[in-house]
PDB file of C-alpha atoms in Angstrom:
ATOM      1  CA  UNK S   6      -0.003   0.001   0.009  1.00 89.00           C
ATOM      2  CA  UNK S   7       2.858   2.391   0.851  1.00 92.00           C
ATOM      3  CA  UNK S   8       4.447   1.843  -2.571  1.00 94.00           C
ATOM      4  CA  UNK S   9       1.174   2.696  -4.341  1.00 96.00           C
ATOM      5  CA  UNK S  10       0.878   5.878  -2.274  1.00 96.00           C
ATOM      6  CA  UNK S  11       4.450   6.968  -3.087  1.00 96.00           C
ATOM      7  CA  UNK S  12       4.058   6.249  -6.821  1.00 96.00           C
ATOM      8  CA  UNK S  13       0.845   8.254  -6.847  1.00 96.00           C
ATOM      9  CA  UNK S  14       2.529  11.257  -5.217  1.00 96.00           C
ATOM     10  CA  UNK S  15       5.470  11.024  -7.642  1.00 95.00           C
ATOM     11  CA  UNK S  16       3.030  10.999 -10.565  1.00 95.00           C
ATOM     12  CA  UNK S  17       1.222  14.081  -9.209  1.00 94.00           C
ATOM     13  CA  UNK S  18       4.501  15.959  -8.749  1.00 93.00           C
ATOM     14  CA  UNK S  19       5.989  15.188 -12.164  1.00 93.00           C
ATOM     15  CA  UNK S  20       3.165  14.531 -14.661  1.00 93.00           C
ATOM     16  CA  UNK S  21       3.785  16.598 -17.792  1.00 93.00           C
ATOM     17  CA  UNK S  22       0.535  15.886 -19.655  1.00 93.00           C
ATOM     18  CA  UNK S  23       1.889  12.798 -21.453  1.00 93.00           C
ATOM     19  CA  UNK S  24       4.168  10.979 -19.005  1.00 93.00           C
ATOM     20  CA  UNK S  25       6.452  12.099 -16.248  1.00 93.00           C
ATOM     21  CA  UNK S  26       9.409  14.433 -16.593  1.00 92.00           C
ATOM     22  CA  UNK S  27      11.836  14.556 -13.690  1.00 92.00           C
ATOM     23  CA  UNK S  28      14.694  16.581 -15.136  1.00 89.00           C
ATOM     24  CA  UNK S  29      18.155  16.044 -13.707  1.00 85.00           C
ATOM     25  CA  UNK S  30      18.636  18.425 -10.763  1.00 87.00           C
ATOM     26  CA  UNK S  31      15.380  20.138 -11.728  1.00 89.00           C
ATOM     27  CA  UNK S  32      12.416  20.970  -9.480  1.00 93.00           C
ATOM     28  CA  UNK S  33      10.474  17.755 -10.131  1.00 93.00           C
ATOM     29  CA  UNK S  34      13.505  15.498  -9.517  1.00 93.00           C
ATOM     30  CA  UNK S  35      14.281  17.450  -6.339  1.00 94.00           C
ATOM     31  CA  UNK S  36      10.644  17.068  -5.209  1.00 96.00           C
ATOM     32  CA  UNK S  37      10.912  13.306  -5.744  1.00 96.00           C
ATOM     33  CA  UNK S  38      14.007  13.158  -3.546  1.00 96.00           C
ATOM     34  CA  UNK S  39      12.382  15.234  -0.829  1.00 97.00           C
ATOM     35  CA  UNK S  40       9.283  13.009  -0.914  1.00 97.00           C
ATOM     36  CA  UNK S  41      11.364   9.841  -0.406  1.00 97.00           C
ATOM     37  CA  UNK S  42      13.385  11.537   2.338  1.00 98.00           C
ATOM     38  CA  UNK S  43      10.165  12.445   4.179  1.00 98.00           C
ATOM     39  CA  UNK S  44       8.896   8.861   4.043  1.00 97.00           C
ATOM     40  CA  UNK S  45      12.216   7.503   5.266  1.00 98.00           C
ATOM     41  CA  UNK S  46      12.365   9.929   8.191  1.00 98.00           C
ATOM     42  CA  UNK S  47       8.758   9.185   9.071  1.00 97.00           C
ATOM     43  CA  UNK S  48       9.707   5.494   9.307  1.00 96.00           C
ATOM     44  CA  UNK S  49      12.649   6.270  11.608  1.00 96.00           C
ATOM     45  CA  UNK S  50      15.340   5.529   9.013  1.00 97.00           C
ATOM     46  CA  UNK S  51      18.575   7.480   8.712  1.00 97.00           C
ATOM     47  CA  UNK S  52      19.104   9.738   5.698  1.00 98.00           C
ATOM     48  CA  UNK S  53      22.275  11.248   4.276  1.00 96.00           C
ATOM     49  CA  UNK S  54      22.965  13.444   1.241  1.00 95.00           C
ATOM     50  CA  UNK S  55      26.332  13.124  -0.490  1.00 88.00           C
ATOM     51  CA  UNK S  56      28.244  15.803  -2.412  1.00 83.00           C
ATOM     52  CA  UNK S  57      26.347  15.059  -5.682  1.00 83.00           C
ATOM     53  CA  UNK S  58      23.018  15.254  -3.760  1.00 89.00           C
ATOM     54  CA  UNK S  59      22.386  11.526  -3.978  1.00 92.00           C
ATOM     55  CA  UNK S  60      20.134  10.378  -1.153  1.00 96.00           C
ATOM     56  CA  UNK S  61      21.272   7.471   1.027  1.00 96.00           C
ATOM     57  CA  UNK S  62      18.565   5.939   3.203  1.00 98.00           C
ATOM     58  CA  UNK S  63      19.953   3.664   5.900  1.00 97.00           C
ATOM     59  CA  UNK S  64      18.683   1.085   8.339  1.00 97.00           C
ATOM     60  CA  UNK S  65      21.606   0.717  10.749  1.00 96.00           C
ATOM     61  CA  UNK S  66      22.878  -2.735  11.635  1.00 95.00           C
ATOM     62  CA  UNK S  67      24.354  -3.830  14.931  1.00 94.00           C
ATOM     63  CA  UNK S  68      27.881  -4.112  13.516  1.00 94.00           C
ATOM     64  CA  UNK S  69      28.793  -0.839  11.736  1.00 87.00           C
ATOM     65  CA  UNK S  70      32.260  -2.217  10.851  1.00 92.00           C
ATOM     66  CA  UNK S  71      30.674  -4.591   8.328  1.00 95.00           C
ATOM     67  CA  UNK S  72      30.039  -3.361   4.804  1.00 94.00           C
ATOM     68  CA  UNK S  73      26.429  -2.351   4.161  1.00 94.00           C
ATOM     69  CA  UNK S  74      24.073  -4.233   1.920  1.00 95.00           C
ATOM     70  CA  UNK S  75      22.884  -1.708  -0.662  1.00 94.00           C
ATOM     71  CA  UNK S  76      20.459  -1.341  -3.518  1.00 95.00           C
ATOM     72  CA  UNK S  77      19.018   1.595  -5.385  1.00 94.00           C
ATOM     73  CA  UNK S  78      18.275   3.330  -8.621  1.00 94.00           C
ATOM     74  CA  UNK S  79      17.615   6.825  -9.964  1.00 92.00           C
ATOM     75  CA  UNK S  80      14.673   9.208  -9.633  1.00 93.00           C
ATOM     76  CA  UNK S  81      15.145  11.379 -12.709  1.00 91.00           C
ATOM     77  CA  UNK S  82      13.441  10.367 -15.953  1.00 90.00           C
ATOM     78  CA  UNK S  83      13.626  10.839 -19.671  1.00 88.00           C
ATOM     79  CA  UNK S  84      11.208  13.536 -20.928  1.00 89.00           C
ATOM     80  CA  UNK S  85       7.625  12.211 -20.983  1.00 90.00           C
ATOM     81  CA  UNK S  86       8.851   8.949 -19.421  1.00 91.00           C
ATOM     82  CA  UNK S  87       7.431   6.317 -17.166  1.00 92.00           C
ATOM     83  CA  UNK S  88       6.617   6.984 -13.519  1.00 93.00           C
ATOM     84  CA  UNK S  89       8.257   3.662 -12.648  1.00 93.00           C
ATOM     85  CA  UNK S  90      11.549   4.051 -14.542  1.00 87.00           C
ATOM     86  CA  UNK S  91      14.222   4.181 -11.854  1.00 90.00           C
ATOM     87  CA  UNK S  92      11.788   5.078  -9.093  1.00 95.00           C
ATOM     88  CA  UNK S  93      10.629   1.456  -8.816  1.00 96.00           C
ATOM     89  CA  UNK S  94      14.099   0.397  -7.645  1.00 95.00           C
ATOM     90  CA  UNK S  95      14.256   3.120  -4.993  1.00 97.00           C
ATOM     91  CA  UNK S  96      10.713   2.531  -3.723  1.00 97.00           C
ATOM     92  CA  UNK S  97      11.184  -1.257  -3.629  1.00 96.00           C
ATOM     93  CA  UNK S  98      14.371  -0.774  -1.636  1.00 97.00           C
ATOM     94  CA  UNK S  99      12.612   1.573   0.779  1.00 97.00           C
ATOM     95  CA  UNK S 100       9.831  -1.007   1.268  1.00 96.00           C
ATOM     96  CA  UNK S 101      12.473  -3.657   2.094  1.00 95.00           C
ATOM     97  CA  UNK S 102      14.116  -1.375   4.671  1.00 96.00           C
ATOM     98  CA  UNK S 103      10.776  -0.676   6.333  1.00 94.00           C
ATOM     99  CA  UNK S 104       9.851  -4.370   6.444  1.00 93.00           C
ATOM    100  CA  UNK S 105      13.309  -5.303   7.745  1.00 94.00           C
ATOM    101  CA  UNK S 106      13.104  -2.647  10.470  1.00 91.00           C
ATOM    102  CA  UNK S 107       9.936  -4.250  11.744  1.00 85.00           C
ATOM    103  CA  UNK S 108      11.593  -7.710  11.853  1.00 88.00           C
ATOM    104  CA  UNK S 109      14.261  -6.687  14.357  1.00 83.00           C
ATOM    105  CA  UNK S 110      18.043  -6.592  14.584  1.00 81.00           C
ATOM    106  CA  UNK S 111      20.475  -7.462  11.804  1.00 90.00           C
ATOM    107  CA  UNK S 112      24.289  -7.451  11.721  1.00 94.00           C
ATOM    108  CA  UNK S 113      24.818  -5.354   8.590  1.00 95.00           C
ATOM    109  CA  UNK S 114      23.412  -1.950   7.793  1.00 96.00           C
ATOM    110  CA  UNK S 115      21.070  -1.868   4.817  1.00 97.00           C
ATOM    111  CA  UNK S 116      21.009   1.091   2.405  1.00 96.00           C
ATOM    112  CA  UNK S 117      18.927   2.402  -0.448  1.00 97.00           C
ATOM    113  CA  UNK S 118      20.766   4.820  -2.735  1.00 95.00           C
ATOM    114  CA  UNK S 119      18.652   7.213  -4.781  1.00 96.00           C
ATOM    115  CA  UNK S 120      20.855   8.555  -7.577  1.00 92.00           C
ATOM    116  CA  UNK S 121      20.566  11.865  -9.392  1.00 89.00           C
ATOM    117  CA  UNK S 122      21.260  12.477 -13.053  1.00 82.00           C
ATOM    118  CA  UNK S 123      21.254   8.936 -14.435  1.00 80.00           C
ATOM    119  CA  UNK S 124      19.101   9.984 -17.397  1.00 75.00           C
ATOM    120  CA  UNK S 125      20.889  13.319 -17.820  1.00 62.00           C
ATOM    121  CA  UNK S 126      22.122  12.625 -21.338  1.00 50.00           C
ATOM    122  CA  UNK S 127      18.482  12.448 -22.469  1.00 50.00           C
ATOM    123  CA  UNK S 128      17.594  15.738 -20.794  1.00 46.00           C
ATOM    124  CA  UNK S 129      19.233  17.846 -23.495  1.00 41.00           C
ATOM    125  CA  UNK S 130      16.970  20.769 -24.308  1.00 40.00           C
ATOM    126  CA  UNK S 131      15.469  20.819 -20.816  1.00 42.00           C
ATOM    127  CA  UNK S 132      18.246  20.750 -18.264  1.00 41.00           C
ATOM    128  CA  UNK S 133      21.645  20.093 -19.804  1.00 41.00           C
ATOM    129  CA  UNK S 134      24.383  19.169 -17.392  1.00 43.00           C
ATOM    130  CA  UNK S 135      27.836  17.841 -17.949  1.00 43.00           C
ATOM    131  CA  UNK S 136      27.667  18.274 -21.742  1.00 45.00           C
ATOM    132  CA  UNK S 137      25.042  15.538 -22.184  1.00 51.00           C
ATOM    133  CA  UNK S 138      26.888  12.847 -20.263  1.00 55.00           C
ATOM    134  CA  UNK S 139      24.828  10.377 -18.297  1.00 57.00           C
ATOM    135  CA  UNK S 140      25.384   8.760 -14.899  1.00 56.00           C
ATOM    136  CA  UNK S 141      26.500  12.090 -13.492  1.00 59.00           C
ATOM    137  CA  UNK S 142      25.970  11.435  -9.809  1.00 59.00           C
ATOM    138  CA  UNK S 143      26.976   7.776  -9.679  1.00 59.00           C
ATOM    139  CA  UNK S 144      30.216   8.648 -11.465  1.00 57.00           C
ATOM    140  CA  UNK S 145      30.842  11.350  -8.850  1.00 61.00           C
ATOM    141  CA  UNK S 146      30.028   8.908  -6.056  1.00 62.00           C
ATOM    142  CA  UNK S 147      32.850   6.595  -7.170  1.00 56.00           C
ATOM    143  CA  UNK S 148      35.191   9.331  -8.441  1.00 57.00           C
ATOM    144  CA  UNK S 149      35.021   8.630 -12.192  1.00 55.00           C
ATOM    145  CA  UNK S 150      35.279  11.727 -14.425  1.00 57.00           C
ATOM    146  CA  UNK S 151      32.041  12.288 -16.348  1.00 54.00           C
ATOM    147  CA  UNK S 152      33.833  12.126 -19.717  1.00 58.00           C
ATOM    148  CA  UNK S 153      35.696   8.830 -19.020  1.00 53.00           C
ATOM    149  CA  UNK S 154      34.974   6.047 -21.518  1.00 53.00           C
ATOM    150  CA  UNK S 155      34.893   2.308 -20.849  1.00 46.00           C
ATOM    151  CA  UNK S 156      38.380   1.595 -22.328  1.00 48.00           C
ATOM    152  CA  UNK S 157      39.881   4.273 -20.053  1.00 52.00           C
ATOM    153  CA  UNK S 158      38.457   2.521 -17.008  1.00 44.00           C
ATOM    154  CA  UNK S 159      39.911  -0.934 -17.792  1.00 42.00           C
TER     155      UNK S 159
END
């Protein structure tokens, strides 16, 4: 039920008359992030924003020295895109954290990472960042220059 409610609110906030448009770092993408943050805080989860304004939602484990178990996706969309593209991965992850919280203690922390700017290359003409390169925030998260190509990374 919670997932249906969140998807409905995302649709209301980003419907463009045809589909949804959540432009990279634009008002509708920012509203989507703030909506997910509010739900996470309401459920008693920890939230953190990194330097690229990715949102990390965390359910702390009992042993913080262990690596976290993480999942996630993006909240931006292609112009006139699907309400579920990207957002489904974030909302499913949030639902897992909430269900896990109710089941009690776990050793590892669990995280949902909501990424910004994964569809940014398709946002040309609306909000153009990084000269049309995609994966802007995830590249920043792991310190890969936005213009790096696959052969340069091998």
